[in-house]
mmCIF file of C-alpha atoms in Angstrom:
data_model
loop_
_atom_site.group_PDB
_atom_site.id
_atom_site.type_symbol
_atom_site.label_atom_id
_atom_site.label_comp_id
_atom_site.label_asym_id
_atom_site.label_seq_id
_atom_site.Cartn_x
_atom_site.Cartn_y
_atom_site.Cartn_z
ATOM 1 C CA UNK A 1 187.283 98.788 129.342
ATOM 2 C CA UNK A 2 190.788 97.634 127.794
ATOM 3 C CA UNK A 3 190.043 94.266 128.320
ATOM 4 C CA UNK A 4 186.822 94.658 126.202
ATOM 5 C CA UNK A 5 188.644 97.030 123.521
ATOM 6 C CA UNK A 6 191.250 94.002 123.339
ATOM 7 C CA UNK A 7 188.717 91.327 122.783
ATOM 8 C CA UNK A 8 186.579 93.125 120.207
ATOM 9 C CA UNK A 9 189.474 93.588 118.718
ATOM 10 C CA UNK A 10 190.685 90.149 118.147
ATOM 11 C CA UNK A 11 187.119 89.288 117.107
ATOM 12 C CA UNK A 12 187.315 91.693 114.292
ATOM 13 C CA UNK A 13 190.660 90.430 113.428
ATOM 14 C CA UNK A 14 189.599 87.013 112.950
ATOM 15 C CA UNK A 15 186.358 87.841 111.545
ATOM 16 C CA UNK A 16 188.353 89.636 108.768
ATOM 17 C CA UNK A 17 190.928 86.645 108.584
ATOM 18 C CA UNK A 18 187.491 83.930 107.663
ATOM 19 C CA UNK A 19 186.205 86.533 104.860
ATOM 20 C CA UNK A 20 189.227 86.532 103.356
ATOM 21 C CA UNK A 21 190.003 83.114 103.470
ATOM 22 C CA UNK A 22 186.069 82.510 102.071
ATOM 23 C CA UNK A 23 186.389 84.853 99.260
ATOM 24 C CA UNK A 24 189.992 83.126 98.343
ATOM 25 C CA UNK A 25 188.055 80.280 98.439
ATOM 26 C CA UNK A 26 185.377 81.591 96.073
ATOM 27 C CA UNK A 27 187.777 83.008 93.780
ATOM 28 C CA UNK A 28 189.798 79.460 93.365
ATOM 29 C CA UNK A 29 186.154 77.457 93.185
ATOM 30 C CA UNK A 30 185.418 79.854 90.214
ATOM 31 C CA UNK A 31 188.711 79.667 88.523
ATOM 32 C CA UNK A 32 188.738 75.726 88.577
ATOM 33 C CA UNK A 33 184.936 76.057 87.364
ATOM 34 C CA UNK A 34 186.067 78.080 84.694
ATOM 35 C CA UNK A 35 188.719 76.013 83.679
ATOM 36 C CA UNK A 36 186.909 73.084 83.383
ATOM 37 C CA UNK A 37 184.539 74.360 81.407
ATOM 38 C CA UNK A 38 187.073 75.898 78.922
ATOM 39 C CA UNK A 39 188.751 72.551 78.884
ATOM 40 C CA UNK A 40 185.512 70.793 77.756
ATOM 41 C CA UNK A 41 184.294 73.445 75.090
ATOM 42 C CA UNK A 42 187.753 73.018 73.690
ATOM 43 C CA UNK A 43 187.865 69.356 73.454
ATOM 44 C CA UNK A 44 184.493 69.531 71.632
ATOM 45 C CA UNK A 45 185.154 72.548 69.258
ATOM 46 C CA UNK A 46 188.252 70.282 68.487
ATOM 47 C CA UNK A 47 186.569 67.227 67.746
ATOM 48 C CA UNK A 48 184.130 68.988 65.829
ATOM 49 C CA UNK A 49 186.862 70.379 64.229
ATOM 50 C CA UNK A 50 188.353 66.844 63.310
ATOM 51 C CA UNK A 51 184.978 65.618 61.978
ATOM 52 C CA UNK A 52 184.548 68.813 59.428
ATOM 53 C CA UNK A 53 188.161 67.840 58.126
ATOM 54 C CA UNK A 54 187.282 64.355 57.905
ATOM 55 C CA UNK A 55 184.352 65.240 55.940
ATOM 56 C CA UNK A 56 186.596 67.952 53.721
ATOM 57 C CA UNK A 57 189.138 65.335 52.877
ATOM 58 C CA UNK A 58 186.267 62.373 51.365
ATOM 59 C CA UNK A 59 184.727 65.073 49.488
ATOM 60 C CA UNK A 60 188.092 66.231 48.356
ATOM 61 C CA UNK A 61 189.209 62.556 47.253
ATOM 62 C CA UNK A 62 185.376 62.220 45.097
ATOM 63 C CA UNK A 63 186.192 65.482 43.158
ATOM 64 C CA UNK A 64 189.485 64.188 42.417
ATOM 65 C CA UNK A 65 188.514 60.802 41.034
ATOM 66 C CA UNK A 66 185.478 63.028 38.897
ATOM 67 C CA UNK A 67 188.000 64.567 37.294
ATOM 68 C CA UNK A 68 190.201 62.345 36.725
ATOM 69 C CA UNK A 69 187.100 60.150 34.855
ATOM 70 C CA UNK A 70 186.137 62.905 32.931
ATOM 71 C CA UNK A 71 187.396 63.712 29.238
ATOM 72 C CA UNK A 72 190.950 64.590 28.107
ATOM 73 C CA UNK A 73 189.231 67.751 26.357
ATOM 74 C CA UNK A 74 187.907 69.239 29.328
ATOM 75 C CA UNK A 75 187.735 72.970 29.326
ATOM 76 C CA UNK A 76 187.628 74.084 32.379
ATOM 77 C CA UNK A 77 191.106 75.462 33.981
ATOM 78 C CA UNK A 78 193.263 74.284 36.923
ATOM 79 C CA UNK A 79 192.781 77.714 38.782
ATOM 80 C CA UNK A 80 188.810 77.247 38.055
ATOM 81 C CA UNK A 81 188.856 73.780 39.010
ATOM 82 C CA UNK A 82 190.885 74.342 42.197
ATOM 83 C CA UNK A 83 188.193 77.668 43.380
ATOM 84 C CA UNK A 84 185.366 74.940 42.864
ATOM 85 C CA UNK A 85 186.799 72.533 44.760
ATOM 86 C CA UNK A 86 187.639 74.545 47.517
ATOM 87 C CA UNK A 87 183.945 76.374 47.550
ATOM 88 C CA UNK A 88 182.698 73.446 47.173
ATOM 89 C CA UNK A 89 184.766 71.703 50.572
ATOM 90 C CA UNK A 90 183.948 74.867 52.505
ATOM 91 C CA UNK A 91 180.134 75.164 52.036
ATOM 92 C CA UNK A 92 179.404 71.194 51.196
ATOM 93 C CA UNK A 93 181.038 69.869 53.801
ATOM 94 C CA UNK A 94 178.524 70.971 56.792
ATOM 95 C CA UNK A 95 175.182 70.015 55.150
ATOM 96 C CA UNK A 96 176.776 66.712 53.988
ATOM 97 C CA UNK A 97 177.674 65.979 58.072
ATOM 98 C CA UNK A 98 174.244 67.190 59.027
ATOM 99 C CA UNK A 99 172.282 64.879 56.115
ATOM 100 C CA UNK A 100 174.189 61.824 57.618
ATOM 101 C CA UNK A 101 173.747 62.645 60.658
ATOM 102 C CA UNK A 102 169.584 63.685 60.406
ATOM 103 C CA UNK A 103 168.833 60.614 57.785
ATOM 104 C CA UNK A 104 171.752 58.363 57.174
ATOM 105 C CA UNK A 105 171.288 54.463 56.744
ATOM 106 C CA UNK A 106 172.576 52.265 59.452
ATOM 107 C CA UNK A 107 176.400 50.819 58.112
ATOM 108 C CA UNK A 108 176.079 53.433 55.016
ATOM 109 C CA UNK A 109 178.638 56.795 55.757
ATOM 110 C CA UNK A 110 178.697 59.548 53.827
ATOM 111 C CA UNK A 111 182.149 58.713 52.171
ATOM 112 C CA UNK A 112 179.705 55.525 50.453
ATOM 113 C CA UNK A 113 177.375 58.029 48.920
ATOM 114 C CA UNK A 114 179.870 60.593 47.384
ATOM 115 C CA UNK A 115 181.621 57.421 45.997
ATOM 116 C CA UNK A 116 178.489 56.781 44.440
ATOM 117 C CA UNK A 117 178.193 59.754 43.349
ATOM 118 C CA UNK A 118 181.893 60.061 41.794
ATOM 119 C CA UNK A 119 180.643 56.240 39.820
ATOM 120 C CA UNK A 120 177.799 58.074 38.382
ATOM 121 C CA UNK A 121 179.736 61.236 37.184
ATOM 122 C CA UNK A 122 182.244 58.927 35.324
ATOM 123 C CA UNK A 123 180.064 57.179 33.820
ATOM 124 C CA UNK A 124 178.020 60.023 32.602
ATOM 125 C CA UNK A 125 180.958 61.869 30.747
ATOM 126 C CA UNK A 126 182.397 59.032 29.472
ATOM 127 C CA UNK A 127 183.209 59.487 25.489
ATOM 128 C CA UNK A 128 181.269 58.203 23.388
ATOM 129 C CA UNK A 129 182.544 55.650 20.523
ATOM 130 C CA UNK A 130 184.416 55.597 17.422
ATOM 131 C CA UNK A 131 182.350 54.369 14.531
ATOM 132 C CA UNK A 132 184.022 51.927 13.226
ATOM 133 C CA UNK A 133 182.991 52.160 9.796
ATOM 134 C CA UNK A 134 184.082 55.807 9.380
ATOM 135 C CA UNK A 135 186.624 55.915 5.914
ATOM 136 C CA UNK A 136 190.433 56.912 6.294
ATOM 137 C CA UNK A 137 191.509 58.432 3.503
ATOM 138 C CA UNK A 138 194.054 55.851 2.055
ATOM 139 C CA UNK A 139 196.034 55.528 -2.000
ATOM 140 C CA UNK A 140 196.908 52.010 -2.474
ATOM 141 C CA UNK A 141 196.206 49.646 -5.591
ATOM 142 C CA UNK A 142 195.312 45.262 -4.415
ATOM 143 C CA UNK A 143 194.871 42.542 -5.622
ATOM 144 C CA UNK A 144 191.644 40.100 -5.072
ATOM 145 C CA UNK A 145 192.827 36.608 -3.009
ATOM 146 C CA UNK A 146 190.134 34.648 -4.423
ATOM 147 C CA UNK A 147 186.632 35.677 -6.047
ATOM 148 C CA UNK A 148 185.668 38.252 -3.670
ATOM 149 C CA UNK A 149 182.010 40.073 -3.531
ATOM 150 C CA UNK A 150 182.346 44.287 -4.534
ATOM 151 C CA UNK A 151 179.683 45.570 -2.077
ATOM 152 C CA UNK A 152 178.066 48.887 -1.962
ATOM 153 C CA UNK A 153 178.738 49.575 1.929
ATOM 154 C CA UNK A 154 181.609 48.354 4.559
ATOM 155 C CA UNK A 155 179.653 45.219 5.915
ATOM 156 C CA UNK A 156 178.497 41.631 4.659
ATOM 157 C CA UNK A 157 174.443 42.947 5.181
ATOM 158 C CA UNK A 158 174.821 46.054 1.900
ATOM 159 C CA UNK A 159 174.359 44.458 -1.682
ATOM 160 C CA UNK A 160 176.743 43.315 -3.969
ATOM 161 C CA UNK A 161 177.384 45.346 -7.043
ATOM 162 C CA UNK A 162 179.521 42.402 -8.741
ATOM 163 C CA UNK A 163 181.959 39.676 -8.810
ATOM 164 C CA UNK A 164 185.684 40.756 -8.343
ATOM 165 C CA UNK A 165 187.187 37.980 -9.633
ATOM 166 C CA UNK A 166 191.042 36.050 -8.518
ATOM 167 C CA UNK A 167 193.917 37.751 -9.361
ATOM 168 C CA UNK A 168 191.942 41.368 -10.692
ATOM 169 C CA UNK A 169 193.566 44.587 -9.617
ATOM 170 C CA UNK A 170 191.542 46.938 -6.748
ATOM 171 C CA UNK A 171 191.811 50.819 -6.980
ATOM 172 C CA UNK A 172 191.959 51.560 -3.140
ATOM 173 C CA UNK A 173 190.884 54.978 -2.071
ATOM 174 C CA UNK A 174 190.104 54.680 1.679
ATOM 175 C CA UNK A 175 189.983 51.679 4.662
ATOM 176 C CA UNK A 176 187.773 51.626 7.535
ATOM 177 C CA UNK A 177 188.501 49.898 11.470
ATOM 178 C CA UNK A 178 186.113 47.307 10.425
ATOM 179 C CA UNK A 179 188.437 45.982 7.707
ATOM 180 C CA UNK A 180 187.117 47.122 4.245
ATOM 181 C CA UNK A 181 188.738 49.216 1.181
ATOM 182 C CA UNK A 182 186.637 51.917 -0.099
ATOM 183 C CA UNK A 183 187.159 51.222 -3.969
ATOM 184 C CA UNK A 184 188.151 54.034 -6.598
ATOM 185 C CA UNK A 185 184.360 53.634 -7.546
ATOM 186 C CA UNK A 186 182.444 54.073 -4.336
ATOM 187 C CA UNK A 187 182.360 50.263 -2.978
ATOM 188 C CA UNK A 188 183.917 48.013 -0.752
ATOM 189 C CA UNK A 189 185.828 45.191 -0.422
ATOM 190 C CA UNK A 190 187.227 43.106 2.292
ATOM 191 C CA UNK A 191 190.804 43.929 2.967
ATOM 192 C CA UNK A 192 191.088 40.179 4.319
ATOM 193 C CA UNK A 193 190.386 38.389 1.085
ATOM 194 C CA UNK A 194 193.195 41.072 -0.663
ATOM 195 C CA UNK A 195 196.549 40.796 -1.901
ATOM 196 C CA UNK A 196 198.847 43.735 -2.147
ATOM 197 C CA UNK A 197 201.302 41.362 -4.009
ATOM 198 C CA UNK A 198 200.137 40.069 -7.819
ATOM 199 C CA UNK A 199 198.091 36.500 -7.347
ATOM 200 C CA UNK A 200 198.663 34.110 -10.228
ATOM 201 C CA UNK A 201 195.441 32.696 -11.887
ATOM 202 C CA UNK A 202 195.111 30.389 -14.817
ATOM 203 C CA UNK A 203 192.480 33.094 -15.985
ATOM 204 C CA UNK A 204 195.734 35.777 -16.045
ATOM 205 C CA UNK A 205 197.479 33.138 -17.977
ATOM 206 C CA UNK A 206 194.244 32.783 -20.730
ATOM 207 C CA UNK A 207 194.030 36.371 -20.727
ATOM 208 C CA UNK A 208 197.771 36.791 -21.585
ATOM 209 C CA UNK A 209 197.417 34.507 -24.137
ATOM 210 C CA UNK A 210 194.629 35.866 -25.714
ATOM 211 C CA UNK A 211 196.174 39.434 -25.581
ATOM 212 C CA UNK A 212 199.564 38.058 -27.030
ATOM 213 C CA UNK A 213 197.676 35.849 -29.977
ATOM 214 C CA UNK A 214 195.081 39.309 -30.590
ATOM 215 C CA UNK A 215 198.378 41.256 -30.927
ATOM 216 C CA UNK A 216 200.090 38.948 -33.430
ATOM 217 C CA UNK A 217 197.087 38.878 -35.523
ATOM 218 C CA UNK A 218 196.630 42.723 -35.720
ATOM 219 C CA UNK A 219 200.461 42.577 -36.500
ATOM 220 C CA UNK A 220 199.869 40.007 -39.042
ATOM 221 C CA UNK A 221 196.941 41.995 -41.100
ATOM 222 C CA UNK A 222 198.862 44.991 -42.544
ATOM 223 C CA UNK A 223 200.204 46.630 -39.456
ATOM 224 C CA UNK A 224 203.738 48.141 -39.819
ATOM 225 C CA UNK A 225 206.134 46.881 -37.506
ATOM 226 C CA UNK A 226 208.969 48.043 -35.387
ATOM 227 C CA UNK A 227 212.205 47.726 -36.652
ATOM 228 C CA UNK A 228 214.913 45.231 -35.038
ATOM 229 C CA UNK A 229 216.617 47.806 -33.396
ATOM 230 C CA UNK A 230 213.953 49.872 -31.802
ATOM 231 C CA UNK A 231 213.063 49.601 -28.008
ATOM 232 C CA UNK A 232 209.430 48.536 -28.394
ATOM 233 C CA UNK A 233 210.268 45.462 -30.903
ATOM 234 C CA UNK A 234 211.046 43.246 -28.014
ATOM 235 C CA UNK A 235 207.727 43.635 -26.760
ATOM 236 C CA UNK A 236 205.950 42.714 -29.993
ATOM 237 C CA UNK A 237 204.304 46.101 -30.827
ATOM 238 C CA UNK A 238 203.687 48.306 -33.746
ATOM 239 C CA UNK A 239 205.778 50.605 -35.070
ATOM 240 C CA UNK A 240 206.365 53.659 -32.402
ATOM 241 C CA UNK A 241 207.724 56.162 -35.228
ATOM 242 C CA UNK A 242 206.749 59.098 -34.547
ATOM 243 C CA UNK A 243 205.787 59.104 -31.136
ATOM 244 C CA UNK A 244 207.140 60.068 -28.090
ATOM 245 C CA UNK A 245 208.217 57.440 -25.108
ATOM 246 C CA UNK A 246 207.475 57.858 -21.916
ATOM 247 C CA UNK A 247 208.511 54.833 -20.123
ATOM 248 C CA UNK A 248 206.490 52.135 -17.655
ATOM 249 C CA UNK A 249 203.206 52.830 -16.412
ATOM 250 C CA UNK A 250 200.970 51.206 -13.915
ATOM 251 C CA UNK A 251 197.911 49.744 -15.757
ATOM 252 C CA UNK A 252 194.515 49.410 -13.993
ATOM 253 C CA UNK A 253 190.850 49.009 -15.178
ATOM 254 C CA UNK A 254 187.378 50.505 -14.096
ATOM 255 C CA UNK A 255 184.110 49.967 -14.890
ATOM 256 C CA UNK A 256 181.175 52.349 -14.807
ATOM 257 C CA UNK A 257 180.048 54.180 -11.637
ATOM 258 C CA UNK A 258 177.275 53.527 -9.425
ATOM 259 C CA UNK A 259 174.909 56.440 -8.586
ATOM 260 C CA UNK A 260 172.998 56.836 -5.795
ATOM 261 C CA UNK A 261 169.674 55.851 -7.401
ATOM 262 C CA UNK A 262 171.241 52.477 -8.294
ATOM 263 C CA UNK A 263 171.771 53.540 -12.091
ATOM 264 C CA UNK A 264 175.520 53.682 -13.298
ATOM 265 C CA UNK A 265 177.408 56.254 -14.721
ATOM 266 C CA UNK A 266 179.523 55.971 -18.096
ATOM 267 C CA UNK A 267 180.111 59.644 -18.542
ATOM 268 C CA UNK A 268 183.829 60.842 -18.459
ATOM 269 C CA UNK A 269 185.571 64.296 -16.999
ATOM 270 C CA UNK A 270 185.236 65.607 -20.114
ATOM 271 C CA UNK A 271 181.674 64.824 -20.547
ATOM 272 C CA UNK A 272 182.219 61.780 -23.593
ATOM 273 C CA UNK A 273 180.812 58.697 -22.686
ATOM 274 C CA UNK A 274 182.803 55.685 -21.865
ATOM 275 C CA UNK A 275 184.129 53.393 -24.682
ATOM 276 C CA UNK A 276 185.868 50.202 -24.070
ATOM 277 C CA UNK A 277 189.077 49.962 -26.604
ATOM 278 C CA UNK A 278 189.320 54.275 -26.543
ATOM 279 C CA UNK A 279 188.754 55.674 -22.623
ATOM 280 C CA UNK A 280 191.449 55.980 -20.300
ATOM 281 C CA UNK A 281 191.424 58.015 -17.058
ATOM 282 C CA UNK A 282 195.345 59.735 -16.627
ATOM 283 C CA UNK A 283 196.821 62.302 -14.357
ATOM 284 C CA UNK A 284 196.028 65.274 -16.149
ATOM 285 C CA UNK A 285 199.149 67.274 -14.978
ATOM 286 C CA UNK A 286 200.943 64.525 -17.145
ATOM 287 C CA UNK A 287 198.871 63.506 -19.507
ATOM 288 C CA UNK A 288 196.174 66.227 -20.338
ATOM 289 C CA UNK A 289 192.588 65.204 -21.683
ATOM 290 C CA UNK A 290 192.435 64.385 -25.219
ATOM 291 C CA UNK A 291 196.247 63.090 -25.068
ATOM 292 C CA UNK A 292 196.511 60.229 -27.286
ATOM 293 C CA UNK A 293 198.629 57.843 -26.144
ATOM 294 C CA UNK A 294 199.631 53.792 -27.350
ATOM 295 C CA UNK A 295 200.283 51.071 -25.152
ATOM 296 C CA UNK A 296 202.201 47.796 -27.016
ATOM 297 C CA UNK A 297 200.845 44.734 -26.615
ATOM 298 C CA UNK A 298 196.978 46.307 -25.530
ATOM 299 C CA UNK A 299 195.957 44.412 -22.437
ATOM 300 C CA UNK A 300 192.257 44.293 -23.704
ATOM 301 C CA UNK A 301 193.985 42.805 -27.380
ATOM 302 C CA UNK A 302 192.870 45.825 -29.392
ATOM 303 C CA UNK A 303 195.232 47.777 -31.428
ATOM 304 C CA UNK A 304 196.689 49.839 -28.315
ATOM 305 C CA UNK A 305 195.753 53.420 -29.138
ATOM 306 C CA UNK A 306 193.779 55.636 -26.338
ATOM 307 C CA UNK A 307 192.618 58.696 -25.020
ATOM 308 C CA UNK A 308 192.639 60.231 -22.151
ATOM 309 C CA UNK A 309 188.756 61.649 -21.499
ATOM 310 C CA UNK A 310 188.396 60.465 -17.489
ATOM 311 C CA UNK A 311 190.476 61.220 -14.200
ATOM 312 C CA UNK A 312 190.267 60.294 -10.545
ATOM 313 C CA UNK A 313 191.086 60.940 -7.109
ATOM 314 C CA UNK A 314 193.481 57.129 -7.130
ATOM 315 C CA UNK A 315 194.818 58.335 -10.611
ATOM 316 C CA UNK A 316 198.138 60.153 -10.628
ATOM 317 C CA UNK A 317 201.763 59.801 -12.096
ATOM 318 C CA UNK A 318 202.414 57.051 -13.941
ATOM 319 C CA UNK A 319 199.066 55.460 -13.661
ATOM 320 C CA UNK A 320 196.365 54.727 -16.489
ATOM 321 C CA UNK A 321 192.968 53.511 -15.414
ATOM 322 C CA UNK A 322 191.757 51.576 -18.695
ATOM 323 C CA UNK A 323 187.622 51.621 -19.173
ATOM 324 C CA UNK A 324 186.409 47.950 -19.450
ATOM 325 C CA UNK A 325 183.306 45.916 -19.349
ATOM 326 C CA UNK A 326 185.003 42.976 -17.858
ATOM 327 C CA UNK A 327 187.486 42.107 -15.470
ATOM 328 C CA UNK A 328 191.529 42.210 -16.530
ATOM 329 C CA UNK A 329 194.800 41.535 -14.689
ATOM 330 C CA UNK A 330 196.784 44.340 -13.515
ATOM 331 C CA UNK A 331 199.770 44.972 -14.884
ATOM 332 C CA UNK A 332 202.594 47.294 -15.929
ATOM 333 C CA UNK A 333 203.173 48.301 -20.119
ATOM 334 C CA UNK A 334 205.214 50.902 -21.742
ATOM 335 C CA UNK A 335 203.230 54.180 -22.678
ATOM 336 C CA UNK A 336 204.182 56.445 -26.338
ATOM 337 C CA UNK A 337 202.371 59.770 -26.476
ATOM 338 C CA UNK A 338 201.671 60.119 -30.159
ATOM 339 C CA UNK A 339 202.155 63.409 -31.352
#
């Protein structure tokens, strides 16, 4: 009976001794299992992970080029740029690597479409144009080169009004990018054919003439003249008693005004019409309307007395516009306000 007690014994010994040896077993099968299946999730969630951020970082680089092609005037903010750009990483980025991946051409990624995208956004905000013929204001007084054309618009295809010819004087009230004055009376002329320096002409030298042999005559038929000691005698002009100098003004002519149903205009500020020989346009502030002034040795040859009934936008400080039919030399005379 103790042999038997000691056998059973060692047979329940060793049967406990292979159980726990197969369950150790069991447990270290599962735990390597389990392992390698953590490993492999891992490697994928990470590679997954890496293809997301990929994806993040082209769409990132395709909003940045959009906004750097869109227009210095943009209103939206940095903070509201930088929420849509992240919002639009975050939920983009997944259906963007699922479209490739469901349709995608073969060779064409998804980094080629946003680009194409980003092309197409540029070019859609791009700013329009400048017009080139828009007017800056601008005060100047020319000069014509040659015989240049006065046309009513800023291009060689509008009409021409009239002849400007060498050597005549151009009110300038405005320029455009295209290379044209905008005239004191509406028109334009090219600013390439223009002087802003005086261009000699044998017409200014007939016209002097013929001012200088009108004034002598009108001298020579009754009118007193100035005695040898008086300022204005030098330049051959009547007698100035009585009147007040006011020194060297710039003398320019004008014509009359084109309207806009291709009549012209000779009415004045002060609602006279236009007379050749007695209209002058003035800076009011200096010389107010109905001022009569005299100007020795009369550019058009008369006897030198005006009045100021007309003003303008390129008239202003020492600057009289004379009224004339015909074309005349710029120049610079001495002004008397006759009291």
């Amino acid at each position: 009976m103790r042999f038997i007690d000691s056998t059973l014994k060692d047979n329940l010994t060793r049967d406990r001794l292979r159980m726990g040896a197969s369950i150790a077993a069991i447990i270290a099968l599962s735990l390597l299992v389990f392992i390698g299946v953590y490993t492999l999730l891992d490697s994928k969630a990470r590679a997954d992970r890496a293809r997301r951020n990929a994806q993040a970082d082209v769409l990132m680089e395709a909003v940045e080029s959009s906004e750097q092609a869109a227009p210095s005037d943009e209103t939206v903010t940095e903070s509201d740029a930088s929420e849509t750009t992240e919002t639009s990483a975050t939920e983009l980025a997944p259906v963007i690597v699922s479209e490739s991946e469901e349709s995608a051409v073969p060779g064409e990624t998804s980094a080629d479409v946003l680009s194409s995208e980003a092309t197409e956004t540029s070019t859609e905000t791009a700013p329009a144009p400048t017009d080139p013929d828009a007017v800056e204001e601008f005060y100047t007084s020319v000069y014509a080169g040659s015989d240049i054309n006065l046309r009513s618009g800023p291009g060689t295809d509008y009409d021409v009004v009239r002849l400007i010819h060498m050597g005549e004087g151009i009110d300038v009230t405005g320029r455009t990018a295209s290379g044209w004055y905008r005239t004191y009376s509406g028109n334009y002329v090219l600013i390439s054919l223009t002087s802003e320096e005086p261009v000699a002409t044998t017409a200014a030298a007939t016209t002097a003439a013929q001012t200088t042999a009108a004034t002598t005559a009108a001298t020579t038929q009754g009118r007193p003249t100035t005695p040898a000691n008086t300022e204005s005698n030098t330049a051959g002009s009547a007698s100035t008693d009585g009147m007040t100098y006011y020194g060297t003004c710039h003398i320019t002519f004008y014509g009359p005004q084109p309207l806009s149903d291709g009549s012209w205009s000779t009415t004045t500020a002060t609602g006279t019409s236009c007379s050749e020989g007695r209209t002058v346009a003035a800076d009011w502030d200096i010389f107010p309307a109905g001022t009569t002034i005299y100007i020795p040795n009369d550019p058009l040859g008369g006897d030198g007395y005006y009045t100021v009934e007309d003003m303008g936008p390129g008239v202003s400080g020492n600057h009289i516009d004379i009224f004339a039919n015909g074309s005349h030399t710029v120049t610079d005379c001495e002004v008397y306000i006759v009291n």
